[in-house]
mmCIF file of C-alpha atoms and ligand atoms in Angstrom:
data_model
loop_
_atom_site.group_PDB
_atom_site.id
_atom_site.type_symbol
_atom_site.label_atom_id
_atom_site.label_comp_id
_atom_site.label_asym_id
_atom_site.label_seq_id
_atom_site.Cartn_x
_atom_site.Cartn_y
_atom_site.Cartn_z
ATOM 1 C CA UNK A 1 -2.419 -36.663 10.213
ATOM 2 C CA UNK A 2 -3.846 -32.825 9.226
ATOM 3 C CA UNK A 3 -1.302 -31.074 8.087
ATOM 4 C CA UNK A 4 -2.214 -27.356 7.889
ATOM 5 C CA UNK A 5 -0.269 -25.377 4.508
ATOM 6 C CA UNK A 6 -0.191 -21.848 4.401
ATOM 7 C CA UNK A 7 -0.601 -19.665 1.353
ATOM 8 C CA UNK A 8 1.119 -16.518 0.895
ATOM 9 C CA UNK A 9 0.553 -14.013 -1.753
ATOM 10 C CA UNK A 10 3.332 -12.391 -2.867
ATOM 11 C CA UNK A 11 2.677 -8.651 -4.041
ATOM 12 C CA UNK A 12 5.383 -8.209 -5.944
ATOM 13 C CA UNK A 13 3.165 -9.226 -9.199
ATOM 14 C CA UNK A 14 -0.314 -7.654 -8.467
ATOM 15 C CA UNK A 15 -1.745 -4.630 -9.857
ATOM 16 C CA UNK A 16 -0.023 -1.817 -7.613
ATOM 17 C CA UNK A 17 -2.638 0.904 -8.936
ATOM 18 C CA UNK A 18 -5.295 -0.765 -7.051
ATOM 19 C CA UNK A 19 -2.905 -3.066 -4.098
ATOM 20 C CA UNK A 20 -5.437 -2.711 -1.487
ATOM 21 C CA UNK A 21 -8.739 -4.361 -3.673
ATOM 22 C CA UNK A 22 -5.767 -7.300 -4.732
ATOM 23 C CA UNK A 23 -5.147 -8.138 -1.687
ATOM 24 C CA UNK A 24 -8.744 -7.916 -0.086
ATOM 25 C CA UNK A 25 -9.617 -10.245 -3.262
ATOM 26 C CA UNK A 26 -6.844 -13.091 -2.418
ATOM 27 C CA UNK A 27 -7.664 -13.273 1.262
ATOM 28 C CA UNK A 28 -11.289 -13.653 0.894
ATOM 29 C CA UNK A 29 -10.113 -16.487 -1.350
ATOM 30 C CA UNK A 30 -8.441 -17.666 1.314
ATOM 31 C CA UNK A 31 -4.758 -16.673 1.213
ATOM 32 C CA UNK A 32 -3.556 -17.148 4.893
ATOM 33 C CA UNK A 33 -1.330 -13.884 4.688
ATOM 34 C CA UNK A 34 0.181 -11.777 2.570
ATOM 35 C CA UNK A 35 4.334 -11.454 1.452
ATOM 36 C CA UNK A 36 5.628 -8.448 1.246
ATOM 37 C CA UNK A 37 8.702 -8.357 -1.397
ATOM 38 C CA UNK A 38 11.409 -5.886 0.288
ATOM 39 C CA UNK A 39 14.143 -5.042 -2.784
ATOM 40 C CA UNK A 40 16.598 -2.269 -2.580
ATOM 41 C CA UNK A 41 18.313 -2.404 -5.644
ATOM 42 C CA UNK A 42 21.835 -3.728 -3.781
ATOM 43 C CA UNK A 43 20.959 -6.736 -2.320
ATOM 44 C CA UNK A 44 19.430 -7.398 -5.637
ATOM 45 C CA UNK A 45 19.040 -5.987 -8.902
ATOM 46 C CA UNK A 46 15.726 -4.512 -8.541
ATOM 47 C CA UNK A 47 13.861 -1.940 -6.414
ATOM 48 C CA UNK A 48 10.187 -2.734 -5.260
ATOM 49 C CA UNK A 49 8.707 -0.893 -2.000
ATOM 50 C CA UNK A 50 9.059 -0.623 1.764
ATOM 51 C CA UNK A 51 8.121 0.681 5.041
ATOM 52 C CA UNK A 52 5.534 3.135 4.131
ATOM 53 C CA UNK A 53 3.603 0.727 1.880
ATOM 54 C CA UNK A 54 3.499 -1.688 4.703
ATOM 55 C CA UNK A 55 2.505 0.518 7.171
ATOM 56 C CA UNK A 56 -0.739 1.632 5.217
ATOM 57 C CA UNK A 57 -1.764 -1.759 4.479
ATOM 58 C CA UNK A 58 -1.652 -2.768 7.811
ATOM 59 C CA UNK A 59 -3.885 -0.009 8.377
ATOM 60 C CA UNK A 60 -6.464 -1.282 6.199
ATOM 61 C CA UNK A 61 -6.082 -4.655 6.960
ATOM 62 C CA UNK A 62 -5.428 -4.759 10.868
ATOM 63 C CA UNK A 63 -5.564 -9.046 11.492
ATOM 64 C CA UNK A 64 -3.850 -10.321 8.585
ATOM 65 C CA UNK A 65 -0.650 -12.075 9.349
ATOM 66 C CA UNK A 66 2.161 -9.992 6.999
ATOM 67 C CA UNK A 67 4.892 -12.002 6.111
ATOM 68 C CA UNK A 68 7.930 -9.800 5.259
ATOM 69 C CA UNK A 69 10.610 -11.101 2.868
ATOM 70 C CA UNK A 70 13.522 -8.937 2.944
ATOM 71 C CA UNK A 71 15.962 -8.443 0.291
ATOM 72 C CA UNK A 72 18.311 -5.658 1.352
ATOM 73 C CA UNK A 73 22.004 -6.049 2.455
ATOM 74 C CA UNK A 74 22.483 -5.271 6.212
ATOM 75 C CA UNK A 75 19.338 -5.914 7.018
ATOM 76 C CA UNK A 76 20.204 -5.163 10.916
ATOM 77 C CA UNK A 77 19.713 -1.549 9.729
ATOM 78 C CA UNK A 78 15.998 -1.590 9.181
ATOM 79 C CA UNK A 79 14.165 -4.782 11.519
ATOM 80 C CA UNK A 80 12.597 -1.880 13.893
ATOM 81 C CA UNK A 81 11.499 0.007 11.187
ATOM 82 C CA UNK A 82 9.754 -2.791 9.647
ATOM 83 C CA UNK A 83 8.534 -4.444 12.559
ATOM 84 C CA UNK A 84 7.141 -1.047 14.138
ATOM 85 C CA UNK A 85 5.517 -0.601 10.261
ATOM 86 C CA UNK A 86 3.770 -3.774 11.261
ATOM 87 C CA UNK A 87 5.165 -7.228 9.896
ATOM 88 C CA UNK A 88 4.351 -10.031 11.755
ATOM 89 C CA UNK A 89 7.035 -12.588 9.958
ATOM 90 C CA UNK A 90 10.603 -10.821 8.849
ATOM 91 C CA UNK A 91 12.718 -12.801 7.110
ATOM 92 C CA UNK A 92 16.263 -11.824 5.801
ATOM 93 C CA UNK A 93 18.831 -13.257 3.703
ATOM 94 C CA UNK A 94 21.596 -15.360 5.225
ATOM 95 C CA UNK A 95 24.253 -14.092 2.745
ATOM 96 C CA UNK A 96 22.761 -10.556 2.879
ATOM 97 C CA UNK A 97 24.580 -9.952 7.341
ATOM 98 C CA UNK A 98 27.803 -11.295 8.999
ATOM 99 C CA UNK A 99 25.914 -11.407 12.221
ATOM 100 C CA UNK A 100 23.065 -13.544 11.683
ATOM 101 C CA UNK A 101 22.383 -14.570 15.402
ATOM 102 C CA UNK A 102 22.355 -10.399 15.798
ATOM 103 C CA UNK A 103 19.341 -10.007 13.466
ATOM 104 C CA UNK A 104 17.829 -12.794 14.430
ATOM 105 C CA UNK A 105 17.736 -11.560 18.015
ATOM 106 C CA UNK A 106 16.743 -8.115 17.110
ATOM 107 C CA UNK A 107 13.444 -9.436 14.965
ATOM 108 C CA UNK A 108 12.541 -11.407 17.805
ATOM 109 C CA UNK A 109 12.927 -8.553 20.713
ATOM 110 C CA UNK A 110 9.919 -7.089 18.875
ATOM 111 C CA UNK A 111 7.880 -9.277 19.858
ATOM 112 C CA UNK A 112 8.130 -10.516 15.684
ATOM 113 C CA UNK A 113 8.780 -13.926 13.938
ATOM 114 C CA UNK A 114 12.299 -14.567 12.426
ATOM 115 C CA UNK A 115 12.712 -15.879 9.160
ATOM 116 C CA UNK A 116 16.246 -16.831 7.647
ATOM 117 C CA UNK A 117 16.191 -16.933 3.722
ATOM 118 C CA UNK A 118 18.383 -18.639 1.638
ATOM 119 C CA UNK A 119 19.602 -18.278 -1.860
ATOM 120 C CA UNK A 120 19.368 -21.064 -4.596
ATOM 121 C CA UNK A 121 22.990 -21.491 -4.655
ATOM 122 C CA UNK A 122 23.036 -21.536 -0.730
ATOM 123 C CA UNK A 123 23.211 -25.072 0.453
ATOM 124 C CA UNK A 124 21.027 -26.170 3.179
ATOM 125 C CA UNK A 125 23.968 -27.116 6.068
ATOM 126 C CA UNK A 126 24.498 -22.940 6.251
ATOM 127 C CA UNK A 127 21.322 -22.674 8.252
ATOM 128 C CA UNK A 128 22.810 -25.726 10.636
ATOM 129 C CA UNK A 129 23.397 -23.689 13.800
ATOM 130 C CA UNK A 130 20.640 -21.576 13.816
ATOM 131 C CA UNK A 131 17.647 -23.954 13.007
ATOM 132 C CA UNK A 132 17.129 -24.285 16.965
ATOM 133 C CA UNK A 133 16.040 -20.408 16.959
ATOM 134 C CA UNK A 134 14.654 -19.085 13.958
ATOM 135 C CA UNK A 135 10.342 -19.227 13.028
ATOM 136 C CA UNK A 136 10.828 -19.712 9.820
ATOM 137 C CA UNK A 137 13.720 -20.808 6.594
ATOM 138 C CA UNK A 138 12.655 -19.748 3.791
ATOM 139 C CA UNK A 139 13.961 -21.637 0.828
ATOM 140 C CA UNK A 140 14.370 -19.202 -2.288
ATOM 141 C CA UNK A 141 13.820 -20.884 -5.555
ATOM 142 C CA UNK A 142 14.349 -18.775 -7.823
ATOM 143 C CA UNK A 143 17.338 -15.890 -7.372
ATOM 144 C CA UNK A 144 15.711 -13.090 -5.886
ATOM 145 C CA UNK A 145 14.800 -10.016 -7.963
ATOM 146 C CA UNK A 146 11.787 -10.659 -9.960
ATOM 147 C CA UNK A 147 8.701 -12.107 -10.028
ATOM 148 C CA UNK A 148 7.798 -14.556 -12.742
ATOM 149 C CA UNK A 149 11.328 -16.779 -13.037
ATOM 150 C CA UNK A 150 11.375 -20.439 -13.234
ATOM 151 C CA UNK A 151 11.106 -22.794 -10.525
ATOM 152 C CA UNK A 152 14.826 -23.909 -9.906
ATOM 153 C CA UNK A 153 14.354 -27.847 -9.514
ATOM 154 C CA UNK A 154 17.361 -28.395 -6.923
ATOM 155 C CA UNK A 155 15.035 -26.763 -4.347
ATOM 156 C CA UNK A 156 12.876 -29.515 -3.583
ATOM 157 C CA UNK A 157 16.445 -31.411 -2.552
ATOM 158 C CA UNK A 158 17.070 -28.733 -0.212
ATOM 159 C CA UNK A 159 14.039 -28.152 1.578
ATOM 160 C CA UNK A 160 14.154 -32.223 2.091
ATOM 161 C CA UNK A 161 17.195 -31.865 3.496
ATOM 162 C CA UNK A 162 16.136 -28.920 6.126
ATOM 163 C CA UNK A 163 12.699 -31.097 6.711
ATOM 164 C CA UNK A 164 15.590 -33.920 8.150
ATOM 165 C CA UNK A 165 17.148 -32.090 10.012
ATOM 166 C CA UNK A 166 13.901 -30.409 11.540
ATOM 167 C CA UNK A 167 12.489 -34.120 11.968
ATOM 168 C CA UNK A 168 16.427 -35.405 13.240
ATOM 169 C CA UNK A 169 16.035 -32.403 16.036
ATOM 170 C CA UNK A 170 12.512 -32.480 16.884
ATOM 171 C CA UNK A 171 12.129 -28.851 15.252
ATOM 172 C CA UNK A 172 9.157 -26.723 15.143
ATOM 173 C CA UNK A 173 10.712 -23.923 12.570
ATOM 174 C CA UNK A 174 7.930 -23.774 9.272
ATOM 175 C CA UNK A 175 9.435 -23.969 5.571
ATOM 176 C CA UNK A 176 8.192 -21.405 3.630
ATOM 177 C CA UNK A 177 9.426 -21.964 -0.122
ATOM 178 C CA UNK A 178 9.556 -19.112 -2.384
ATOM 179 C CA UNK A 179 10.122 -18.506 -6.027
ATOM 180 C CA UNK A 180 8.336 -20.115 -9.412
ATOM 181 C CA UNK A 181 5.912 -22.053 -7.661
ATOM 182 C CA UNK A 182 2.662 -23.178 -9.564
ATOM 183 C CA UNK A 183 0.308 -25.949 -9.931
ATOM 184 C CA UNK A 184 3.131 -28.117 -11.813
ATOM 185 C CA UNK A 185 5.383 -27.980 -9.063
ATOM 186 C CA UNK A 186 3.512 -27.887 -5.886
ATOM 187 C CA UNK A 187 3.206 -30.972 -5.175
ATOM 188 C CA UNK A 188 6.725 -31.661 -5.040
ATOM 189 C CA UNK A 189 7.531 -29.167 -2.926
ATOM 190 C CA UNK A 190 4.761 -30.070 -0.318
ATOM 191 C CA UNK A 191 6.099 -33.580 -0.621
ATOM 192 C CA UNK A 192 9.537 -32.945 0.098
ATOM 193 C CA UNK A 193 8.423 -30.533 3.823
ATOM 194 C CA UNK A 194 7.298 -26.744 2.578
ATOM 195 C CA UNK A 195 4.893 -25.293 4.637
ATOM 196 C CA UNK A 196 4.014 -21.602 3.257
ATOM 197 C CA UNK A 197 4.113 -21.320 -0.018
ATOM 198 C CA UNK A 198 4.778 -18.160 -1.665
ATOM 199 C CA UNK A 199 2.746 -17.393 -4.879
ATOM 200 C CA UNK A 200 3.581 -14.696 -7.452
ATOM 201 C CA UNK A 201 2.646 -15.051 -11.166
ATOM 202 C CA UNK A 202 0.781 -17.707 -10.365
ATOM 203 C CA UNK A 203 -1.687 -15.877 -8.043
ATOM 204 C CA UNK A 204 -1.670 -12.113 -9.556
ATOM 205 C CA UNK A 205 -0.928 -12.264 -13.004
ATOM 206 C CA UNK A 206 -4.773 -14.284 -13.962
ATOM 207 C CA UNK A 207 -7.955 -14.239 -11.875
ATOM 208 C CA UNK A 208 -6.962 -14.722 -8.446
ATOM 209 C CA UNK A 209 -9.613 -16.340 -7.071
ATOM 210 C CA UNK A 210 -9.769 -19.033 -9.276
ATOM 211 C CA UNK A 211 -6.051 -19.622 -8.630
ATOM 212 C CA UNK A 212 -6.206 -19.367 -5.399
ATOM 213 C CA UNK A 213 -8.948 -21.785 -5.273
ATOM 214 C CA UNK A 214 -6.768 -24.360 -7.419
ATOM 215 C CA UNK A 215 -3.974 -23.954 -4.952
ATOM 216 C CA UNK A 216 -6.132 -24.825 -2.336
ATOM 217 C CA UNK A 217 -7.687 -27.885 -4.164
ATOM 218 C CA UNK A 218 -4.072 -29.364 -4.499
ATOM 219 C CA UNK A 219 -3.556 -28.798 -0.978
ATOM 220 C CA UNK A 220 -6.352 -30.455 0.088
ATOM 221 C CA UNK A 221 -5.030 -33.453 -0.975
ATOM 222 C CA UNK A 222 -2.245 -32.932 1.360
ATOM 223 C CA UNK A 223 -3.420 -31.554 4.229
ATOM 224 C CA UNK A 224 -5.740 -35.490 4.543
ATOM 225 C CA UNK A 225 -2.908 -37.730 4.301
HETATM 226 C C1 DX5 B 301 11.508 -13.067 -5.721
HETATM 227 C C2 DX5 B 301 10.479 -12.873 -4.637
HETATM 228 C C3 DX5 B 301 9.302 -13.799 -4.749
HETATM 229 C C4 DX5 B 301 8.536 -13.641 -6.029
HETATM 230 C C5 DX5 B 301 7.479 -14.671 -6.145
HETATM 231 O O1 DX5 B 301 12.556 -12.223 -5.520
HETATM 232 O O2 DX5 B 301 11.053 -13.080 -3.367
HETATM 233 O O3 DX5 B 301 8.458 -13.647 -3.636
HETATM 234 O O4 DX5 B 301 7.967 -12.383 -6.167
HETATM 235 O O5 DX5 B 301 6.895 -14.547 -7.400
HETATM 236 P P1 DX5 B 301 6.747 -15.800 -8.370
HETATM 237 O O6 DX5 B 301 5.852 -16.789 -7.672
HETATM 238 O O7 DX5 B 301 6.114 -15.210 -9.598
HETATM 239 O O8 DX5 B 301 8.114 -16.355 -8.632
HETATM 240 ZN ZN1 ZN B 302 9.662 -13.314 -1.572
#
């Protein structure tokens, strides 16, 4: 079977004085899109960027799939801003809306892909109901905030668990799995169902090509069995 992984670089850790040259650099490495890291400072403790930033980018770089992680509470507030800024994926946190089949909705009357994220501490049945119409679940981790935290080892449970139930339902939703992730635990996470894999530290904070290419060299091994 070919299995096809995607690799997402997530911002959040690359040089923001020269963004633009980063990101160039990881996709002609061959990062399959780019995450965008949406804090604002309630949600969780940290503030990072937003709409404006987005929208430039996706001036410069006009066919590359943006993949939108959003960590702000009522996120309802915000999905046409974002989507008309240009993100192809949005995902928002479960715990972050009451009205989860709202936003979901609202993402996808743009025209946009709808992700559902869910914290560490979130366990995998929340999503239960709403597997048959969201794009994406995106399985945090770490707890949201920062770049650079350490892989949380439960995770891999979970995102077997929402690969069963994908499999038990004959589901078509991707995994993308976000938080810690590096060459020591990749393998286990593509083992257990993940799909896009979301790549801080791992990618920015060294030579990103070469990681990028080492990513892609454990995949490999994947994507042929
Ligand atoms: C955490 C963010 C992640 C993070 C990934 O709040 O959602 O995307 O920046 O970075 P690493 O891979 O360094 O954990
Ligand atoms: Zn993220």
């Amino acid at each position: 079977m070919n299995k096809k992984f995607f690799i997402s670089p997530s911002i959040l850790a690359a040089d923001f004085s020269c963004l633009g040259e980063q990101i160039q650099k990881a996709l002609i490495a061959g990062a399959d899109m780019i995450h965008f890291d949406v804090m604002d400072g309630r949600f969780v403790p940290n503030i990072s960027f937003g709409i404006p930033v987005i929208e430039s980018l996706r001036e410069k770089f006009k066919d590359t799939t943006f993949d939108v992680h959003l960590m702000i509470s009522e996120p309802e507030r915000y999905i046409q801003d974002f989507a008309l800024a240009g993100a192809d994926i949005i995902s928002f946190h479960f715990e972050s809306t009451y009205h989860v089949h709202r936003v979901i909705e609202k993402i996808k009357s743009f025209g946009k892909k709808a992700g559902v994220a869910l914290n560490p501490a979130t366990p995998s049945f929340a999503v239960k109901e709403i597997l048959d119409i969201v794009d994406v679940v995106l399985v945090m981790s770490v707890d949201p905030g920062f770049y650079g935290q350490k892989f949380i080892p439960s995770s891999v449970r979970k995102i077997r668990e929402i690969d069963a139930m994908r499999k038990e339902n004959g589901l078509k939703f991707l995994i993308e799995v976000d938080g810690g992730l590096s060459d020591e635990n990749l393998s286990n996470v593509v083992s257990a169902g993940a799909d896009i894999l979301v790549f801080g530290a791992f990618i920015f904070k060294g030579d990103i090509q070469s990681n990028i290419f080492l990513i892609k060299q454990e995949l490999e091994k994947f994507e042929k069995t």
